[in-house]
Amino acid sequence: MKYDVIIIGGGIVGLASAMALSNHKKLRIAVLEAEPELARHQTGHNSGVIHSGLYYKPGSLKAKNCVEGREKLYKFFREHDIAHDRCGKLVVATSEEEVPRLESLRLLGEANGLQGIKQLNAEQIKEYEPHVTGVAGLLVPDTGIVDYVKVCEVMAGIIRQKGHDIFLNTRFLSLENNSTSLVLKTSSNILKTKNLINCAGLYSDRVARACGIKPNAKIVPFRGEYYEIKPEKHHLVKNLIYPVPDPAFPFLGVHFTRMIHGGVEAGPNAVLAFKREGYLKTSFSLKDTIETFTYPGFLKLAGKFMKMGLGEYYRSFSKNAFVGALQKLIPEIQKSDIECGQAGVRAQALSKDGSLVDDFYIIEKPHMVHVLNAPSPAATAAISIGEKIAEMAIKNFEVN
């Protein structure tokens, strides 16, 4: 079977890219997904938050695509009758030392075009989240919640309706680049294409290397573990409650998230996973572990964040420590109020110098586009990112 474009990866970024490219009537497109279902990994394991764009450096790809993509996503929900809630979130400073960082967040949000951000004092916080204790807060109305797996199902329906193919249980294995086409060997068949887009997420760096590309970064997996609030305690959380993030650490810290289909999640922490699909504490891959621990960039990162990383591991194995972090926001919450929930694995690109690749990272080559880092807010920004990837593809693939 021969295609004009093959996209590796059936998560939300790959599907959004295929959906954007499907508007070009001359193209024949295929999406390859290794799993028996779409959106099985990062897309299907996140907490369903529609991010506002509060945290990102103005002018970065994250900031531009999050703000633009957020509004396109809300429009997409309305057009396709997808359940969602633009409920807003509260970012809470729990000490006076955090107040200057809260003010910096407000300035970042306003620089990124967020509307209606409201500063709150301790008493005003209680009006929005009666059980939260803090010295100051920011109300961010653009944040929302949705089921991203449902979003992917709708995108896949649009792609198929336009006559394109989605192959499940089809893992990319290798690429042969001959003079007339790219020949892809997969776990289920041999496919030919003129052009390729790599949206393989947790395996994007390996796919790139198999295609003859030097990614200049390696995917290091971090597991985020969640607890669920028991139903009788759901009243403690009205919408979304976040701490002020530590600027020295690339993750947002444990927070509370009301979910679109009901229920409330608390988390995540952020611990190194010993397998790229390491959703369990016991998950282990010798290949993945050796690859991580022999990578110079990881060794430099580990040295820099050793103390913080050990603290995250302690919280992973200690429910008391996890509850202690939650009680900084909601003092009423008790150990008996939470039970183990899902976990997700973040595909974090790491440079050789030990720095985390913070922004979206995309490499363009003749007849190829490789998406090598698409962390949060990639789901929120997916429609915008997909359109940008489609633009790159049209340019690089010389499609008329």
Short mmCIF file of C-alpha atoms in Angstrom, two decimals:
data_model
loop_
_atom_site.label_atom_id
_atom_site.label_comp_id
_atom_site.label_asym_id
_atom_site.label_seq_id
_atom_site.Cartn_x
_atom_site.Cartn_y
_atom_site.Cartn_z
CA MET A 1 0.00 0.00 0.00
CA LYS A 2 1.33 3.40 -0.94
CA TYR A 3 0.55 6.76 0.65
CA ASP A 4 1.50 10.38 0.21
CA VAL A 5 1.98 10.84 3.96
CA ILE A 6 2.30 8.33 6.80
CA ILE A 7 2.04 9.58 10.37
CA ILE A 8 3.57 7.42 13.09
CA GLY A 9 1.62 7.77 16.34
CA GLY A 10 -2.10 7.72 17.11
CA GLY A 11 -2.10 10.15 20.01
CA ILE A 12 -3.76 13.54 19.86
CA VAL A 13 -0.84 15.31 18.12
CA GLY A 14 -0.60 12.67 15.38
CA LEU A 15 -4.37 12.67 14.84
CA ALA A 16 -4.57 16.47 14.83
CA SER A 17 -1.80 16.56 12.22
CA ALA A 18 -3.63 14.00 10.07
CA MET A 19 -6.87 15.94 10.45
CA ALA A 20 -5.18 19.17 9.32
CA LEU A 21 -3.50 17.44 6.37
CA SER A 22 -6.80 15.80 5.37
CA ASN A 23 -7.99 19.21 4.21
CA HIS A 24 -5.54 18.84 1.32
CA LYS A 25 -7.69 16.83 -1.07
CA LYS A 26 -4.80 15.46 -3.16
CA LEU A 27 -3.14 13.61 -0.30
CA ARG A 28 -3.63 9.99 0.70
CA ILE A 29 -2.82 9.68 4.42
CA ALA A 30 -2.29 6.84 6.87
CA VAL A 31 -1.85 6.93 10.64
CA LEU A 32 0.04 4.07 12.32
CA GLU A 33 -0.70 3.21 15.95
CA ALA A 34 1.21 0.46 17.75
CA GLU A 35 -1.57 -0.22 20.25
CA PRO A 36 -4.99 -1.82 19.70
CA GLU A 37 -6.63 1.52 20.51
CA LEU A 38 -5.85 5.17 19.81
CA ALA A 39 -4.61 7.54 22.52
CA ARG A 40 -3.38 4.75 24.79
CA HIS A 41 -0.38 6.55 26.25
CA GLN A 42 0.21 10.24 27.05
CA THR A 43 -3.09 11.39 25.60
CA GLY A 44 -5.15 8.78 27.40
CA HIS A 45 -3.38 9.06 30.75
CA ASN A 46 -3.53 12.79 31.36
CA SER A 47 -6.03 14.43 33.69
CA GLY A 48 -8.06 16.09 30.93
CA VAL A 49 -7.12 19.69 31.70
CA ILE A 50 -7.50 22.34 28.99
CA HIS A 51 -4.59 24.62 29.84
CA SER A 52 -4.85 28.38 29.70
CA GLY A 53 -1.25 29.29 28.79
CA LEU A 54 -0.39 30.75 32.20
CA TYR A 55 3.04 29.20 32.69
CA TYR A 56 4.84 29.58 29.37
CA LYS A 57 7.49 32.00 28.21
CA PRO A 58 5.88 34.65 25.96
CA GLY A 59 6.74 34.03 22.32
CA SER A 60 7.59 30.35 22.85
CA LEU A 61 5.95 27.65 20.77
CA LYS A 62 4.23 26.46 23.93
CA ALA A 63 2.72 29.87 24.63
CA LYS A 64 1.64 30.59 21.06
CA ASN A 65 0.16 27.19 20.38
CA CYS A 66 -1.48 26.80 23.78
CA VAL A 67 -3.38 30.08 23.61
CA GLU A 68 -4.30 29.68 19.95
CA GLY A 69 -4.96 25.96 20.25
CA ARG A 70 -7.09 26.35 23.37
CA GLU A 71 -9.64 28.50 21.57
CA LYS A 72 -9.61 26.25 18.51
CA LEU A 73 -10.17 23.30 20.83
CA TYR A 74 -13.17 24.94 22.51
CA LYS A 75 -14.59 25.68 19.06
CA PHE A 76 -14.02 22.04 18.04
CA PHE A 77 -15.93 20.90 21.13
CA ARG A 78 -18.89 23.07 20.23
CA GLU A 79 -18.93 21.95 16.60
CA HIS A 80 -18.80 18.24 17.50
CA ASP A 81 -20.86 18.30 20.69
CA ILE A 82 -18.00 17.12 22.93
CA ALA A 83 -18.70 17.44 26.66
CA HIS A 84 -16.39 19.96 28.32
CA ASP A 85 -16.41 22.60 31.03
CA ARG A 86 -14.59 25.94 30.92
CA CYS A 87 -14.58 25.93 34.71
CA GLY A 88 -11.44 27.94 35.49
CA LYS A 89 -8.73 27.14 37.99
CA LEU A 90 -7.31 28.60 41.16
CA VAL A 91 -3.55 28.93 41.70
CA VAL A 92 -2.83 29.31 45.41
CA ALA A 93 0.13 30.77 47.27
CA THR A 94 0.30 29.02 50.65
CA SER A 95 3.04 31.25 52.09
CA GLU A 96 4.20 34.85 51.76
CA GLU A 97 7.36 33.63 50.03
CA GLU A 98 5.25 32.36 47.13
CA VAL A 99 3.36 35.62 46.55
CA PRO A 100 6.04 37.21 44.29
CA ARG A 101 6.01 34.05 42.13
CA LEU A 102 2.24 34.27 41.94
CA GLU A 103 2.56 37.84 40.69
CA SER A 104 5.10 36.69 38.08
CA LEU A 105 2.58 34.11 36.88
CA ARG A 106 -0.06 36.80 36.50
CA LEU A 107 2.30 38.90 34.37
CA LEU A 108 3.18 35.84 32.24
CA GLY A 109 -0.50 35.06 31.70
CA GLU A 110 -1.33 38.61 30.70
CA ALA A 111 1.68 38.70 28.34
CA ASN A 112 0.28 35.54 26.72
CA GLY A 113 -3.11 37.17 26.19
CA LEU A 114 -5.13 35.50 28.93
CA GLN A 115 -8.33 37.34 29.75
CA GLY A 116 -10.02 37.83 33.08
CA ILE A 117 -7.22 36.76 35.43
CA LYS A 118 -8.26 37.86 38.90
CA GLN A 119 -6.04 38.34 41.94
CA LEU A 120 -7.53 37.07 45.18
CA ASN A 121 -6.75 37.60 48.84
CA ALA A 122 -7.15 34.93 51.51
CA GLU A 123 -10.84 35.70 52.08
CA GLN A 124 -11.68 35.82 48.36
CA ILE A 125 -10.08 32.40 47.82
CA LYS A 126 -12.80 30.95 50.06
CA GLU A 127 -15.52 32.34 47.76
CA TYR A 128 -14.30 30.07 44.95
CA GLU A 129 -12.86 27.12 46.90
CA PRO A 130 -14.24 27.16 50.46
CA HIS A 131 -11.91 24.41 51.74
CA VAL A 132 -8.66 25.88 50.39
CA THR A 133 -6.27 27.76 52.65
CA GLY A 134 -3.85 30.28 51.15
CA VAL A 135 -2.50 33.78 51.55
CA ALA A 136 -3.19 34.82 47.93
CA GLY A 137 -4.50 33.35 44.72
CA LEU A 138 -5.04 33.76 41.00
CA LEU A 139 -8.33 32.86 39.35
CA VAL A 140 -7.69 31.78 35.74
CA PRO A 141 -11.03 31.47 33.91
CA ASP A 142 -9.73 30.13 30.57
CA THR A 143 -8.78 26.72 32.03
CA GLY A 144 -11.20 23.82 31.49
CA ILE A 145 -11.64 20.05 31.48
CA VAL A 146 -12.47 17.47 28.79
CA ASP A 147 -12.00 13.80 27.91
CA TYR A 148 -9.11 13.78 25.43
CA VAL A 149 -9.74 10.18 24.41
CA LYS A 150 -13.19 11.27 23.23
CA VAL A 151 -11.57 14.14 21.34
CA CYS A 152 -9.29 11.63 19.59
CA GLU A 153 -12.25 9.43 18.67
CA VAL A 154 -13.92 12.39 16.97
CA MET A 155 -10.70 13.33 15.15
CA ALA A 156 -10.26 9.75 13.97
CA GLY A 157 -13.83 9.72 12.67
CA ILE A 158 -13.14 12.86 10.63
CA ILE A 159 -9.94 11.36 9.20
CA ARG A 160 -11.66 8.13 8.20
CA GLN A 161 -14.68 9.98 6.81
CA LYS A 162 -12.36 11.80 4.42
CA GLY A 163 -11.11 8.46 3.08
CA HIS A 164 -7.84 8.07 4.94
CA ASP A 165 -6.57 5.02 6.84
CA ILE A 166 -5.78 4.41 10.50
CA PHE A 167 -3.90 1.19 11.25
CA LEU A 168 -4.06 -0.16 14.81
CA ASN A 169 -1.72 -2.85 16.19
CA THR A 170 0.86 -1.56 13.72
CA ARG A 171 4.20 -0.76 15.33
CA PHE A 172 6.88 0.95 13.24
CA LEU A 173 10.03 -1.17 13.07
CA SER A 174 12.36 0.23 10.42
CA LEU A 175 12.66 2.50 7.40
CA GLU A 176 14.30 2.01 4.04
CA ASN A 177 14.81 5.22 2.09
CA ASN A 178 15.13 4.49 -1.62
CA SER A 179 15.17 6.89 -4.55
CA THR A 180 11.40 6.90 -5.11
CA SER A 181 9.77 6.29 -1.74
CA LEU A 182 10.12 5.54 1.96
CA VAL A 183 9.46 1.89 2.76
CA LEU A 184 8.21 1.27 6.29
CA LYS A 185 8.45 -2.14 7.87
CA THR A 186 5.86 -2.51 10.63
CA SER A 187 4.74 -5.28 12.96
CA SER A 188 1.85 -6.13 10.62
CA ASN A 189 2.72 -5.06 7.07
CA ILE A 190 5.00 -3.21 4.67
CA LEU A 191 3.91 0.29 3.67
CA LYS A 192 5.30 2.78 1.17
CA THR A 193 5.02 6.53 1.39
CA LYS A 194 6.47 9.63 -0.19
CA ASN A 195 6.63 11.45 3.15
CA LEU A 196 6.66 10.72 6.88
CA ILE A 197 5.65 12.52 10.09
CA ASN A 198 6.93 11.18 13.41
CA CYS A 199 4.52 11.79 16.30
CA ALA A 200 5.58 8.71 18.24
CA GLY A 201 5.70 10.36 21.66
CA LEU A 202 7.54 8.06 24.07
CA TYR A 203 9.42 6.52 21.13
CA SER A 204 9.89 9.63 18.98
CA ASP A 205 13.68 9.73 19.42
CA ARG A 206 14.05 6.05 18.47
CA VAL A 207 11.85 6.50 15.42
CA ALA A 208 13.95 9.50 14.39
CA ARG A 209 17.19 7.54 14.69
CA ALA A 210 15.67 4.67 12.69
CA CYS A 211 14.96 7.25 9.99
CA GLY A 212 18.57 8.43 9.91
CA ILE A 213 17.96 11.56 12.00
CA LYS A 214 20.11 12.65 14.93
CA PRO A 215 17.58 14.01 17.44
CA ASN A 216 20.16 15.71 19.71
CA ALA A 217 17.98 14.74 22.66
CA LYS A 218 16.79 11.57 24.33
CA ILE A 219 13.35 10.74 25.69
CA VAL A 220 13.52 10.11 29.43
CA PRO A 221 10.22 8.84 30.89
CA PHE A 222 8.79 10.33 34.08
CA ARG A 223 5.82 8.70 35.76
CA GLY A 224 3.13 10.86 37.32
CA GLU A 225 1.02 9.05 39.90
CA TYR A 226 -2.47 10.18 40.91
CA TYR A 227 -4.78 9.50 43.81
CA GLU A 228 -8.55 9.76 43.55
CA ILE A 229 -10.64 11.57 46.13
CA LYS A 230 -13.34 9.31 47.54
CA PRO A 231 -16.90 10.30 46.52
CA GLU A 232 -17.92 11.42 50.01
CA LYS A 233 -15.12 14.02 49.92
CA HIS A 234 -15.71 15.43 46.43
CA HIS A 235 -17.27 18.52 48.04
CA LEU A 236 -13.77 19.60 49.12
CA VAL A 237 -12.91 20.51 45.50
CA LYS A 238 -15.19 22.57 43.29
CA ASN A 239 -12.99 22.83 40.19
CA LEU A 240 -9.18 22.89 39.72
CA ILE A 241 -6.74 23.87 42.46
CA TYR A 242 -3.00 24.29 41.77
CA PRO A 243 0.01 25.29 43.89
CA VAL A 244 2.45 27.96 42.81
CA PRO A 245 5.06 25.99 40.80
CA ASP A 246 8.70 25.89 41.80
CA PRO A 247 10.60 27.63 38.95
CA ALA A 248 13.62 25.38 39.58
CA PHE A 249 11.59 22.24 38.86
CA PRO A 250 9.96 21.47 35.48
CA PHE A 251 6.71 20.04 36.89
CA LEU A 252 3.72 21.83 38.37
CA GLY A 253 3.45 20.01 41.69
CA VAL A 254 0.52 18.03 43.08
CA HIS A 255 -2.86 19.61 42.47
CA PHE A 256 -6.58 18.83 42.49
CA THR A 257 -8.51 18.27 39.26
CA ARG A 258 -12.24 17.77 38.84
CA MET A 259 -12.81 15.42 35.89
CA ILE A 260 -15.38 15.82 33.15
CA HIS A 261 -17.09 12.46 33.80
CA GLY A 262 -17.15 12.97 37.55
CA GLY A 263 -14.64 12.41 40.29
CA VAL A 264 -11.62 14.34 41.50
CA GLU A 265 -7.95 13.46 41.01
CA ALA A 266 -5.07 14.55 43.23
CA GLY A 267 -1.52 14.58 41.89
CA PRO A 268 0.71 13.91 40.13
CA ASN A 269 4.13 13.48 41.60
CA ALA A 270 7.00 13.09 39.13
CA VAL A 271 9.37 10.13 39.38
CA LEU A 272 11.78 8.59 36.91
CA ALA A 273 10.15 5.60 35.20
CA PHE A 274 12.29 2.53 34.49
CA LYS A 275 10.30 1.75 31.37
CA ARG A 276 8.97 4.02 28.64
CA GLU A 277 5.53 2.59 29.26
CA GLY A 278 6.16 2.30 32.99
CA TYR A 279 2.72 2.97 34.46
CA LEU A 280 3.30 0.77 37.52
CA LYS A 281 5.90 1.15 40.27
CA THR A 282 7.09 -2.35 39.32
CA SER A 283 7.36 -1.63 35.57
CA PHE A 284 10.87 -2.29 34.32
CA SER A 285 12.70 -2.52 31.00
CA LEU A 286 16.39 -3.35 31.04
CA LYS A 287 16.89 -1.68 27.65
CA ASP A 288 15.10 1.52 28.67
CA THR A 289 16.88 1.69 32.03
CA ILE A 290 20.36 1.17 30.58
CA GLU A 291 19.65 3.75 27.90
CA THR A 292 18.61 6.32 30.52
CA PHE A 293 21.44 5.68 33.00
CA THR A 294 24.18 5.69 30.35
CA TYR A 295 23.00 8.97 28.84
CA PRO A 296 25.30 11.86 29.87
CA GLY A 297 22.39 14.28 29.98
CA PHE A 298 20.52 12.19 32.53
CA LEU A 299 23.56 11.87 34.78
CA LYS A 300 23.93 15.65 34.80
CA LEU A 301 20.22 16.12 35.48
CA ALA A 302 20.26 13.58 38.31
CA GLY A 303 23.17 15.32 39.96
CA LYS A 304 21.38 18.65 39.82
CA PHE A 305 18.00 17.44 41.09
CA MET A 306 19.04 14.54 43.31
CA LYS A 307 17.46 15.89 46.50
CA MET A 308 14.21 16.84 44.82
CA GLY A 309 14.06 13.54 42.93
CA LEU A 310 14.48 11.52 46.13
CA GLY A 311 11.69 13.57 47.67
CA GLU A 312 9.41 12.65 44.77
CA TYR A 313 10.26 8.95 45.23
CA TYR A 314 9.54 9.19 48.93
CA ARG A 315 6.14 10.68 48.16
CA SER A 316 5.56 7.91 45.60
CA PHE A 317 5.92 5.21 48.27
CA SER A 318 4.55 7.18 51.23
CA LYS A 319 0.86 7.99 51.22
CA ASN A 320 1.42 10.14 54.31
CA ALA A 321 3.94 12.29 52.43
CA PHE A 322 1.57 12.63 49.46
CA VAL A 323 -1.27 13.68 51.77
CA GLY A 324 1.04 16.17 53.44
CA ALA A 325 1.61 17.88 50.08
CA LEU A 326 -2.15 17.98 49.45
CA GLN A 327 -2.84 19.41 52.90
CA LYS A 328 -0.85 22.52 52.04
CA LEU A 329 -3.78 23.42 49.79
CA ILE A 330 -6.69 21.71 51.59
CA PRO A 331 -5.86 21.11 55.27
CA GLU A 332 -9.05 19.06 55.79
CA ILE A 333 -7.97 16.26 53.46
CA GLN A 334 -6.98 13.07 55.28
CA LYS A 335 -5.20 9.86 54.35
CA SER A 336 -8.49 7.97 54.50
CA ASP A 337 -10.03 10.37 51.93
CA ILE A 338 -7.90 9.22 48.98
CA GLU A 339 -7.24 5.97 47.13
CA CYS A 340 -4.79 5.02 44.39
CA GLY A 341 -5.76 6.19 40.92
CA GLN A 342 -4.19 6.12 37.48
CA ALA A 343 -0.65 6.97 36.46
CA GLY A 344 0.74 8.56 33.32
CA VAL A 345 4.19 8.67 31.75
CA ARG A 346 5.55 11.91 30.35
CA ALA A 347 7.93 11.68 27.40
CA GLN A 348 10.46 14.31 28.40
CA ALA A 349 13.19 15.18 25.91
CA LEU A 350 16.55 15.71 27.60
CA SER A 351 19.60 17.34 26.03
CA LYS A 352 23.14 16.00 26.41
CA ASP A 353 24.04 18.93 28.67
CA GLY A 354 21.42 17.79 31.18
CA SER A 355 18.85 20.46 30.41
CA LEU A 356 15.23 19.51 29.94
CA VAL A 357 13.91 20.53 26.53
CA ASP A 358 11.24 22.95 27.72
CA ASP A 359 9.57 23.94 24.45
CA PHE A 360 8.06 21.94 21.62
CA TYR A 361 10.92 20.54 19.55
CA ILE A 362 10.33 19.68 15.89
CA ILE A 363 12.94 18.76 13.27
CA GLU A 364 12.18 19.31 9.59
CA LYS A 365 14.01 17.31 6.92
CA PRO A 366 13.26 16.62 3.25
CA HIS A 367 10.16 14.42 3.14
CA MET A 368 10.12 14.14 6.96
CA VAL A 369 8.90 16.01 10.03
CA HIS A 370 9.89 14.69 13.46
CA VAL A 371 8.06 15.89 16.59
CA LEU A 372 10.64 15.14 19.27
CA ASN A 373 9.21 16.96 22.28
CA ALA A 374 5.54 17.68 22.79
CA PRO A 375 4.92 17.83 26.56
CA SER A 376 2.03 19.54 28.27
CA PRO A 377 0.21 21.59 26.97
CA ALA A 378 0.39 19.49 23.80
CA ALA A 379 -3.15 18.13 24.18
CA THR A 380 -4.56 21.63 24.66
CA ALA A 381 -2.51 22.94 21.75
CA ALA A 382 -3.04 19.89 19.52
CA ILE A 383 -5.19 21.49 16.82
CA SER A 384 -2.81 24.44 16.52
CA ILE A 385 0.28 22.18 16.56
CA GLY A 386 -1.35 19.90 13.99
CA GLU A 387 -1.93 22.85 11.68
CA LYS A 388 1.70 23.99 12.09
CA ILE A 389 2.97 20.47 11.38
CA ALA A 390 0.74 20.30 8.30
CA GLU A 391 2.20 23.61 7.09
CA MET A 392 5.73 22.26 7.57
CA ALA A 393 4.77 19.09 5.76
CA ILE A 394 3.25 20.87 2.77
CA LYS A 395 6.42 22.96 2.46
CA ASN A 396 8.91 20.12 2.95
CA PHE A 397 6.96 17.53 1.00
CA GLU A 398 6.60 19.76 -2.06
CA VAL A 399 2.89 19.07 -2.33
CA ASN A 400 1.04 21.23 -4.82
#
